[in-house]
XYZ file of C-alpha atoms in Angstrom:
622
model
C 7.770 31.240 1.356
C 11.284 30.323 2.486
C 12.814 27.313 0.833
C 12.197 24.089 2.691
C 14.219 20.937 3.093
C 13.256 17.343 3.899
C 13.142 16.568 7.578
C 16.277 15.154 9.161
C 16.433 13.250 12.420
C 18.280 16.233 13.906
C 15.202 18.442 13.615
C 14.919 20.905 16.474
C 12.547 19.571 19.143
C 9.231 21.340 19.010
C 7.467 22.390 22.163
C 4.597 20.043 22.909
C 1.208 21.532 23.679
C 0.568 18.622 26.009
C 2.475 20.202 28.879
C 2.990 23.827 27.929
C 0.243 25.077 30.245
C 0.234 22.477 33.016
C 1.063 23.413 36.585
C 1.555 20.987 39.442
C -0.088 23.022 42.207
C -3.585 21.522 41.984
C -5.071 19.429 44.729
C -5.259 15.623 44.898
C -6.519 14.070 41.684
C -6.768 17.453 39.938
C -4.876 19.048 37.072
C -4.223 22.765 37.108
C -4.493 23.232 33.353
C -3.631 26.924 33.412
C -5.276 29.141 32.184
C -8.178 26.804 33.047
C -9.165 26.164 36.651
C -8.024 22.912 38.335
C -9.972 19.933 37.002
C -10.393 16.901 39.224
C -10.434 13.471 37.649
C -13.289 10.982 37.868
C -15.968 13.372 39.114
C -18.238 13.096 36.055
C -19.912 9.888 34.958
C -19.433 8.759 31.391
C -23.227 8.491 31.307
C -23.616 12.203 32.060
C -23.192 12.722 28.328
C -26.102 10.766 26.866
C -25.416 10.080 23.182
C -28.625 9.817 21.116
C -29.017 6.678 19.001
C -30.560 6.786 15.524
C -31.993 3.710 13.810
C -30.260 3.568 10.446
C -31.864 0.226 9.597
C -35.517 1.257 9.690
C -35.651 2.306 6.052
C -36.601 5.844 7.062
C -34.384 8.730 5.991
C -32.415 10.424 8.755
C -31.697 14.118 9.199
C -28.533 15.297 10.947
C -27.523 18.937 11.134
C -24.418 20.576 12.519
C -25.219 23.349 14.994
C -23.479 25.769 17.287
C -24.326 24.799 20.831
C -22.857 24.611 24.335
C -22.122 21.582 26.492
C -20.390 20.825 29.778
C -17.243 18.757 29.472
C -16.514 18.769 33.218
C -18.313 19.575 36.458
C -16.026 22.535 37.150
C -15.894 23.978 33.636
C -18.466 26.424 32.276
C -20.362 25.242 29.222
C -18.143 24.976 26.152
C -19.030 26.253 22.708
C -18.984 23.443 20.141
C -20.010 22.805 16.554
C -21.851 19.523 16.930
C -24.110 17.132 15.056
C -27.712 16.515 16.065
C -31.232 15.944 14.800
C -32.024 19.455 16.049
C -30.321 22.334 17.780
C -31.627 20.996 21.091
C -30.153 17.509 20.611
C -26.809 18.541 19.083
C -23.780 17.445 21.117
C -20.291 15.995 20.893
C -20.102 13.163 20.008
C -23.005 13.398 17.589
C -25.838 10.855 17.472
C -24.773 7.235 17.041
C -26.120 5.764 13.812
C -26.876 2.049 14.146
C -27.208 0.502 10.696
C -28.010 -3.031 9.538
C -25.951 -4.934 7.008
C -27.715 -4.981 3.652
C -30.237 -2.292 4.616
C -29.685 1.127 3.051
C -29.280 4.126 5.335
C -30.096 7.561 3.943
C -28.876 10.648 5.766
C -29.421 14.282 4.863
C -26.564 16.221 6.435
C -27.209 19.960 6.757
C -25.003 22.847 7.790
C -26.902 24.984 10.305
C -23.948 26.965 11.626
C -24.828 30.652 11.854
C -21.296 31.843 12.639
C -19.795 33.887 9.807
C -16.321 33.118 11.121
C -14.949 29.949 12.729
C -14.410 29.927 16.482
C -10.761 28.973 15.765
C -8.306 30.902 13.602
C -7.916 29.508 10.086
C -4.600 29.566 8.242
C -5.270 30.221 4.564
C -1.630 29.639 3.579
C -1.967 25.855 3.858
C -3.661 24.277 0.824
C -4.591 25.429 -2.648
C -8.348 25.692 -3.243
C -9.224 25.407 0.444
C -12.594 27.154 0.844
C -12.843 30.771 1.896
C -16.568 31.481 1.544
C -17.322 34.938 0.154
C -20.424 35.277 2.332
C -18.656 33.940 5.412
C -19.709 30.837 7.272
C -18.086 27.540 8.208
C -17.731 25.055 5.331
C -18.596 21.447 6.206
C -18.911 18.075 4.497
C -19.386 14.766 6.378
C -17.233 11.711 5.700
C -18.119 8.239 6.927
C -14.680 6.941 7.834
C -14.505 3.226 7.046
C -17.479 3.249 4.699
C -17.718 1.324 1.435
C -19.475 4.184 -0.290
C -19.983 5.718 -3.738
C -17.672 8.713 -4.078
C -20.651 11.070 -4.488
C -21.566 10.177 -0.878
C -18.070 9.792 0.565
C -17.645 13.368 1.747
C -15.256 14.626 -0.908
C -13.071 17.437 0.512
C -14.398 19.874 -2.116
C -18.090 18.935 -1.710
C -18.475 21.389 1.190
C -21.478 23.581 1.922
C -22.190 26.544 4.183
C -25.346 27.676 5.919
C -25.434 30.686 3.597
C -25.802 28.797 0.329
C -22.216 28.568 -0.887
C -20.745 25.208 -1.828
C -17.615 23.592 -3.238
C -16.933 22.525 -6.818
C -17.715 18.822 -6.267
C -20.954 19.456 -4.368
C -23.908 17.966 -6.255
C -27.637 18.104 -5.691
C -28.262 15.753 -8.619
C -30.371 12.653 -8.047
C -28.773 10.860 -10.969
C -26.154 8.902 -9.017
C -26.946 5.258 -9.677
C -26.052 1.985 -8.004
C -25.942 -1.539 -9.286
C -28.729 -3.478 -7.617
C -27.507 -6.997 -8.183
C -27.821 -7.983 -4.522
C -30.708 -5.967 -3.194
C -33.490 -3.756 -4.430
C -32.457 -1.394 -1.654
C -29.358 -0.616 -3.684
C -31.388 1.810 -5.777
C -30.538 4.553 -3.370
C -30.097 7.939 -4.961
C -31.270 10.934 -2.946
C -34.527 12.510 -3.978
C -34.386 15.985 -5.454
C -36.419 17.326 -2.570
C -33.886 16.110 -0.019
C -31.086 18.002 -1.750
C -33.013 21.123 -2.691
C -31.125 23.107 -0.048
C -27.605 24.080 -1.064
C -26.611 23.855 2.602
C -27.255 20.087 2.753
C -25.553 16.896 1.521
C -27.962 13.996 0.961
C -25.942 10.793 1.300
C -26.688 7.088 0.882
C -24.910 4.237 2.663
C -25.634 0.744 1.299
C -24.141 -1.113 4.290
C -22.977 -4.249 2.496
C -19.925 -4.414 4.739
C -19.557 -6.761 7.713
C -20.613 -5.711 11.196
C -18.119 -3.115 12.400
C -17.546 0.271 14.001
C -16.964 3.175 11.638
C -17.412 6.851 12.407
C -18.293 10.115 10.751
C -16.508 13.428 10.936
C -16.018 16.557 8.885
C -13.702 16.311 5.885
C -13.597 19.808 4.369
C -10.362 20.625 2.539
C -8.059 22.462 4.954
C -10.739 22.700 7.654
C -10.882 19.129 8.989
C -8.622 19.724 12.001
C -10.586 22.768 13.164
C -14.038 21.281 12.605
C -13.186 18.010 14.334
C -11.725 19.713 17.435
C -14.848 21.884 17.449
C -16.981 18.749 17.831
C -17.937 17.373 14.409
C -17.686 13.618 14.979
C -19.911 10.651 15.857
C -20.192 6.848 15.798
C -21.608 4.739 12.954
C -22.183 1.100 13.965
C -23.123 -1.613 11.457
C -24.806 -4.719 12.891
C -25.449 -8.097 11.290
C -27.868 -10.038 13.492
C -28.908 -12.269 10.572
C -25.352 -13.064 9.526
C -22.025 -13.171 11.351
C -23.462 -11.956 14.665
C -26.338 -14.423 14.718
C -24.213 -17.120 16.336
C -22.512 -14.747 18.776
C -25.395 -14.159 21.183
C -24.077 -16.811 23.547
C -20.777 -15.057 24.246
C -21.015 -11.488 22.959
C -22.133 -9.066 25.711
C -25.612 -7.557 25.231
C -26.027 -3.978 24.040
C -26.512 -2.742 27.612
C -22.908 -3.800 28.250
C -21.595 -2.559 24.885
C -20.017 0.882 25.217
C -18.535 2.933 22.347
C -15.652 5.104 23.581
C -14.373 8.078 21.560
C -11.021 8.887 23.173
C -9.588 12.334 22.474
C -7.719 15.250 24.063
C -8.358 18.970 24.389
C -6.986 22.198 25.833
C -9.498 24.360 27.719
C -9.507 27.993 28.819
C -10.842 28.926 32.261
C -14.095 30.128 30.674
C -14.660 26.605 29.348
C -13.883 27.388 25.715
C -11.586 25.123 23.721
C -8.055 26.449 23.368
C -6.874 25.970 19.795
C -3.564 27.853 19.331
C -3.738 30.750 16.886
C 0.010 31.259 16.413
C 1.947 28.810 14.254
C 5.245 27.153 15.111
C 6.806 29.043 12.181
C 4.616 32.139 11.696
C 6.721 33.533 8.845
C 5.713 30.531 6.740
C 2.317 29.537 8.185
C 0.972 32.186 10.590
C -1.475 29.905 12.396
C -0.566 26.265 11.668
C 0.784 23.874 14.282
C 2.053 20.412 13.252
C 0.180 18.508 15.962
C -2.658 19.611 18.231
C -2.247 17.719 21.512
C -4.101 18.660 24.670
C -3.364 18.306 28.377
C -6.875 17.050 29.171
C -8.263 13.656 28.139
C -11.866 13.558 26.949
C -13.958 10.401 26.497
C -17.363 10.723 24.808
C -17.338 14.435 25.533
C -16.562 13.993 29.258
C -13.236 14.938 30.874
C -11.596 11.987 32.712
C -14.916 10.197 33.303
C -15.772 7.257 35.500
C -18.196 4.430 34.798
C -19.718 2.050 37.316
C -19.693 -1.497 35.947
C -20.996 -4.830 37.140
C -18.564 -7.713 37.649
C -19.176 -9.010 34.132
C -17.717 -8.942 30.641
C -18.112 -5.585 28.889
C -17.583 -4.809 25.248
C -15.860 -1.536 24.344
C -15.811 -0.122 20.829
C -12.718 2.073 20.865
C -12.236 5.055 18.567
C -9.066 7.138 18.340
C -10.791 10.523 18.035
C -7.821 12.842 18.613
C -6.361 15.130 15.994
C -2.841 13.894 16.611
C -2.454 12.084 19.947
C -1.776 8.339 19.988
C -2.893 6.344 23.036
C -1.170 3.210 24.295
C -3.929 1.882 26.513
C -3.742 -0.414 29.528
C -6.421 -1.472 31.989
C -4.799 -1.477 35.422
C -6.107 -2.356 38.853
C -5.631 0.413 41.385
C -3.795 -0.750 44.499
C -3.914 0.806 47.960
C -0.864 2.940 47.155
C -2.608 4.504 44.131
C -5.462 6.179 46.031
C -6.592 8.952 45.857
C -4.588 10.462 43.008
C -4.121 7.488 40.643
C -0.823 8.825 39.323
C 0.696 6.498 36.705
C 2.443 4.169 36.702
C -0.016 2.398 38.966
C 1.011 -0.315 41.393
C -1.791 -2.772 40.686
C -1.846 -5.622 38.220
C -2.684 -5.244 34.542
C -6.052 -6.560 33.392
C -5.689 -8.395 30.100
C -8.467 -8.053 27.540
C -9.585 -9.831 24.408
C -9.380 -8.113 21.043
C -12.173 -9.396 18.794
C -12.360 -6.785 16.029
C -10.648 -3.895 14.267
C -11.527 -1.211 11.711
C -13.240 -3.509 9.214
C -15.025 -5.912 11.554
C -14.457 -9.063 13.581
C -11.124 -10.857 13.650
C -10.723 -14.442 12.546
C -9.710 -15.362 16.080
C -9.591 -13.489 19.413
C -6.283 -12.073 20.626
C -5.357 -11.641 24.292
C -3.587 -8.328 24.931
C -2.224 -6.385 27.896
C -1.960 -3.090 25.978
C -3.212 -1.587 22.734
C -1.841 1.259 20.612
C -4.710 3.413 19.328
C -3.808 5.879 16.562
C -6.034 8.724 15.371
C -8.824 7.262 13.228
C -8.322 3.633 14.314
C -11.082 1.530 15.851
C -10.870 -1.614 17.963
C -13.451 -3.969 19.473
C -12.411 -5.413 22.853
C -13.876 -7.450 25.721
C -12.898 -6.708 29.331
C -13.799 -9.175 32.091
C -14.442 -7.141 35.244
C -15.655 -10.265 37.060
C -12.212 -11.829 36.727
C -10.582 -8.548 37.755
C -12.813 -8.256 40.834
C -12.317 -11.874 41.894
C -11.125 -12.036 45.484
C -11.929 -8.377 46.048
C -8.435 -7.269 45.173
C -9.485 -4.977 42.343
C -12.235 -2.445 43.017
C -11.156 0.141 40.458
C -9.711 -0.327 36.990
C -7.909 2.711 35.597
C -7.328 3.065 31.868
C -3.824 4.467 31.477
C -1.809 5.747 28.543
C 1.961 5.876 28.059
C 2.264 7.007 24.433
C 4.488 10.081 23.973
C 3.147 13.009 21.948
C 3.978 13.483 19.139
C 4.387 9.722 18.750
C 6.785 8.040 19.172
C 9.572 10.546 19.904
C 7.715 13.356 21.655
C 7.268 14.262 25.285
C 6.367 11.561 27.756
C 2.926 11.538 29.338
C 2.474 13.089 32.754
C 0.071 12.430 35.626
C -2.728 13.932 33.536
C -2.219 12.735 29.972
C -1.236 9.325 31.348
C -4.767 8.708 32.662
C -7.858 8.189 30.496
C -10.798 7.057 32.662
C -11.858 4.964 35.667
C -14.086 1.898 35.981
C -15.644 1.334 39.407
C -16.534 -2.349 39.821
C -19.731 -2.743 41.822
C -19.886 -5.271 44.648
C -22.495 -7.451 42.970
C -22.843 -11.108 42.124
C -20.434 -11.835 39.264
C -21.730 -12.812 35.833
C -20.114 -15.980 34.543
C -18.293 -15.158 31.327
C -19.010 -17.519 28.428
C -15.929 -18.715 26.571
C -14.986 -16.798 23.448
C -14.821 -19.194 20.487
C -11.402 -19.912 19.032
C -12.689 -18.852 15.614
C -14.965 -15.842 15.183
C -15.401 -15.202 11.447
C -13.541 -16.479 8.372
C -11.047 -14.101 6.802
C -9.460 -15.209 3.524
C -5.703 -15.452 3.312
C -3.825 -13.111 0.987
C -2.988 -14.569 -2.437
C 0.336 -12.918 -3.254
C 0.395 -14.606 -6.674
C -2.378 -12.242 -7.809
C -0.814 -8.829 -7.285
C -1.492 -6.544 -10.225
C 0.579 -3.575 -9.088
C 3.164 -2.680 -6.435
C 3.363 0.927 -5.193
C 6.141 2.621 -3.221
C 5.026 5.817 -1.486
C 7.154 8.184 0.619
C 6.075 10.166 3.696
C 7.966 13.451 3.684
C 7.962 16.160 6.340
C 9.627 19.377 5.202
C 11.295 21.867 7.517
C 12.232 25.509 7.267
C 16.079 25.509 7.171
C 16.152 28.759 9.145
C 13.868 27.830 12.022
C 14.236 24.052 11.879
C 10.463 23.765 12.312
C 8.148 21.651 10.152
C 6.194 23.652 7.590
C 4.618 21.009 5.358
C 3.933 17.274 5.288
C 3.351 15.447 2.001
C 2.907 12.092 0.338
C 5.627 11.604 -2.274
C 6.309 15.343 -2.168
C 3.014 16.100 -3.930
C 0.120 18.375 -2.938
C -3.527 17.384 -2.821
C -4.411 19.454 -5.884
C -1.641 17.906 -8.012
C -2.973 15.430 -10.623
C -3.850 11.970 -9.225
C -1.065 9.390 -9.232
C -2.994 6.618 -7.466
C -5.467 5.423 -10.126
C -6.021 1.710 -9.361
C -8.003 -0.584 -11.649
C -11.380 -1.613 -10.315
C -11.212 -5.258 -9.233
C -7.404 -5.404 -9.004
C -5.087 -6.288 -6.116
C -2.166 -4.097 -5.072
C 0.734 -4.165 -2.639
C 1.577 -0.811 -1.061
C 4.926 -0.016 0.565
C 4.844 3.146 2.715
C 8.350 4.538 3.278
C 8.393 6.794 6.343
C 11.247 9.290 6.060
C 9.939 11.492 8.867
C 10.485 11.443 12.629
C 6.802 10.846 13.448
C 4.364 7.986 13.116
C 1.618 8.691 10.566
C -1.756 6.870 10.596
C -2.342 6.110 6.898
C -6.030 5.985 5.919
C -7.499 4.824 2.614
C -11.055 5.763 1.711
C -13.468 3.204 0.178
C -11.587 -0.010 1.020
C -10.292 -2.171 3.826
C -6.782 -3.586 3.535
C -4.570 -6.161 5.259
C -1.299 -5.280 6.967
C 1.537 -7.543 5.799
C 4.738 -6.367 7.476
C 7.102 -3.624 8.610
C 10.838 -3.380 8.096
C 13.385 -0.918 9.455
C 15.735 0.876 7.063
C 18.534 3.450 7.124
C 16.783 6.768 6.476
C 19.942 8.854 6.042
C 21.576 6.447 3.586
C 18.344 6.145 1.652
C 18.016 9.928 1.495
C 21.601 10.244 0.252
C 20.931 7.600 -2.426
C 23.646 5.391 -0.971
C 21.451 2.296 -0.851
C 18.223 0.920 -2.238
C 15.045 -0.705 -0.963
C 14.373 -2.471 -4.261
C 17.462 -2.667 -6.479
C 20.158 -5.324 -6.149
C 22.706 -3.095 -7.852
C 23.147 -1.108 -4.620
C 23.562 -2.118 -0.987
C 20.283 -2.731 0.811
C 18.883 0.051 2.971
C 17.216 -2.438 5.291
C 18.730 -2.721 8.757
C 16.569 -5.473 10.242
C 14.499 -8.471 9.191
C 10.881 -8.084 8.184
C 8.369 -8.013 11.060
C 4.948 -9.470 10.379
C 1.715 -7.625 11.210
C 1.206 -7.030 14.926
C -1.395 -9.046 16.817
C -3.893 -6.191 16.729
C -3.460 -5.833 12.950
C -4.361 -9.328 11.757
C -7.846 -8.291 10.623
C -9.289 -5.774 8.173
C -7.892 -2.251 8.488
C -8.497 1.103 6.834
C -6.145 3.084 9.077
C -2.720 1.941 10.245
C 0.330 3.756 11.667
C 3.493 3.932 9.578
C 6.368 4.254 12.044
C 9.479 6.404 11.450
C 12.392 4.701 9.752
C 10.259 1.770 8.602
C 8.634 0.498 5.440
C 5.008 -0.431 6.083
C 3.559 -2.972 3.644
C -0.133 -3.736 3.174
C -2.275 -5.560 0.619
C -5.396 -3.927 -0.789
C -8.099 -5.214 -3.136
C -10.126 -2.664 -5.087
C -13.478 -4.378 -4.620
C -15.926 -5.094 -1.815
C -14.679 -6.495 1.451
C -16.540 -9.731 0.663
C -14.475 -10.199 -2.495
C -17.326 -9.222 -4.824
C -17.595 -6.108 -7.022
C -18.868 -2.965 -5.350
C -22.630 -2.403 -5.422
C -22.000 0.935 -7.139
C -19.641 2.323 -9.751
C -16.496 3.396 -7.854
C -15.072 4.992 -10.995
C -17.804 7.644 -11.172
C -18.156 10.833 -9.183
C -15.425 13.077 -7.758
C -13.279 10.206 -6.481
C -11.772 9.366 -3.109
C -8.682 10.203 -1.054
C -5.885 8.660 0.979
C -4.076 10.596 3.652
C -2.415 10.806 7.029
C -5.036 10.888 9.778
C -3.105 13.314 11.925
C -5.547 16.029 10.935
C -3.011 18.839 11.243
C -0.942 16.999 8.609
C -3.918 16.193 6.397
C -4.850 19.881 6.344
C -1.340 20.801 5.210
C -1.261 18.660 2.034
C -0.594 15.195 3.490
C -3.526 13.967 1.421
C -3.753 12.759 -2.158
C -6.664 12.069 -4.514
C -7.579 8.442 -5.201
C -9.424 7.762 -8.451
C -10.457 4.284 -9.615
C -10.646 3.328 -13.284
C -12.208 0.514 -15.220
C -10.155 -2.292 -16.735
């Protein structure tokens, strides 16, 4: 491999996949996504993709397999080949079945690989990571990870716990039923998989104790070096934890009912004219990595497996559980009324007024208080819980359609601007019905303890480094502290301790930083001089040198005041967050987090994660 150098701000601009294949010759409201046929917006209902719901709180074990199947993403596209989760081949689809769990009730899931393909539908680049699986018998390696789960590491979806349909598996795969849990809170905590459920070497039998607060998490594939390919292929689904006997018991008066609660997985794709997903098979620097691209961004927006969908809504308050399900694309979302000038094409920026919405929750559950917002930045892996009042928007008849728009460049924040296609997400058609009176949202939702900065046991400074080929000027690797995933662990926190993490972003891109196992609290961001810091001309910590900081500290944004497990670190800034290595309720975990293969922390741009922007995370006892 050619020698590489840290990324400088003068890096050559890389060609964005968002607009490489877009023509402007399509008809009204359509995108000519060459080589695909023109695709008109808002012709398919969001409800045309019915997502099965599985009861994870019944006490009965669930089975979910991953299958090769075909589904229609758009009226005018042929059926698309996907690798998708389902309870059977017939029910498999993207997104996979929604698991609805109950707080305090154990959910058991046997995840099985039923993919018959000997070779992935997309081209793999085996130059990326050491020890990434290359099954001798062929097949697609998979391992599910519940993103946002407070889970024993044996059930977390370790990157090397992969399996194939043909009986091969990774070094941390285990069919043992000996994993134990403390059962101090509930007899249901005794939740090891039975030997019969793990008798197949193509299955992972996992246990989720669900002691966390009510929240939206999600599951997706997490195989070392394969995550980006498997997720684009369709391996993702919602996991919703409810708490009707706890926090949510007093919310029935103002929280919309389930029939007006809509999870939305927002992603992007490139499609060929035959309907198949276009995942580029030539890298940006083929001499170094033949097939790797730094960010997969598509020219077509997909919500719940439907291209630019519409949804008819009553004039009432709706609850949307938002998931950033893209590999790399950020979305800066607005809900905008369409004015007379916007019909029929709805080309952003729209002329109508912006519909404000209430943010009531984030990754780890409900906020302490609601926050009124006019826009929301959604990074890959992030989740948000919002309320939109379509009755107020419809009042007076001025707003019949609400368009969800996006103005986040790709790559974010310094990439190409959105166009008339990537700037539009979906459409809400407000029915001419009697409005539902919206109950007032309480000023306080749930208690969230304040951070005690006097009890910090360790402070960590971690660097985000993107390396470029000095000959081509193109990125070839992205790392955390310059280390690879298979290097020995450096993050070995003490169980029960509190830490303060400072993430120093030396790159030109924003990186969504995700920690497994725990939720954390964003403290602040602060801009610094990247070039001076790189040249060792200043310091972020020492008083013996001039300070690298160029601006005052900025406290956590409004949308970040709650519990988070994924948060963007912006270029040229130090991101600071507090993390406690114990349960979200402040109590010890209901399992031994120091046992098993351990956890991970990484960038949730999956193309970065698969090229060593991931590190092991291993807890230890005091």
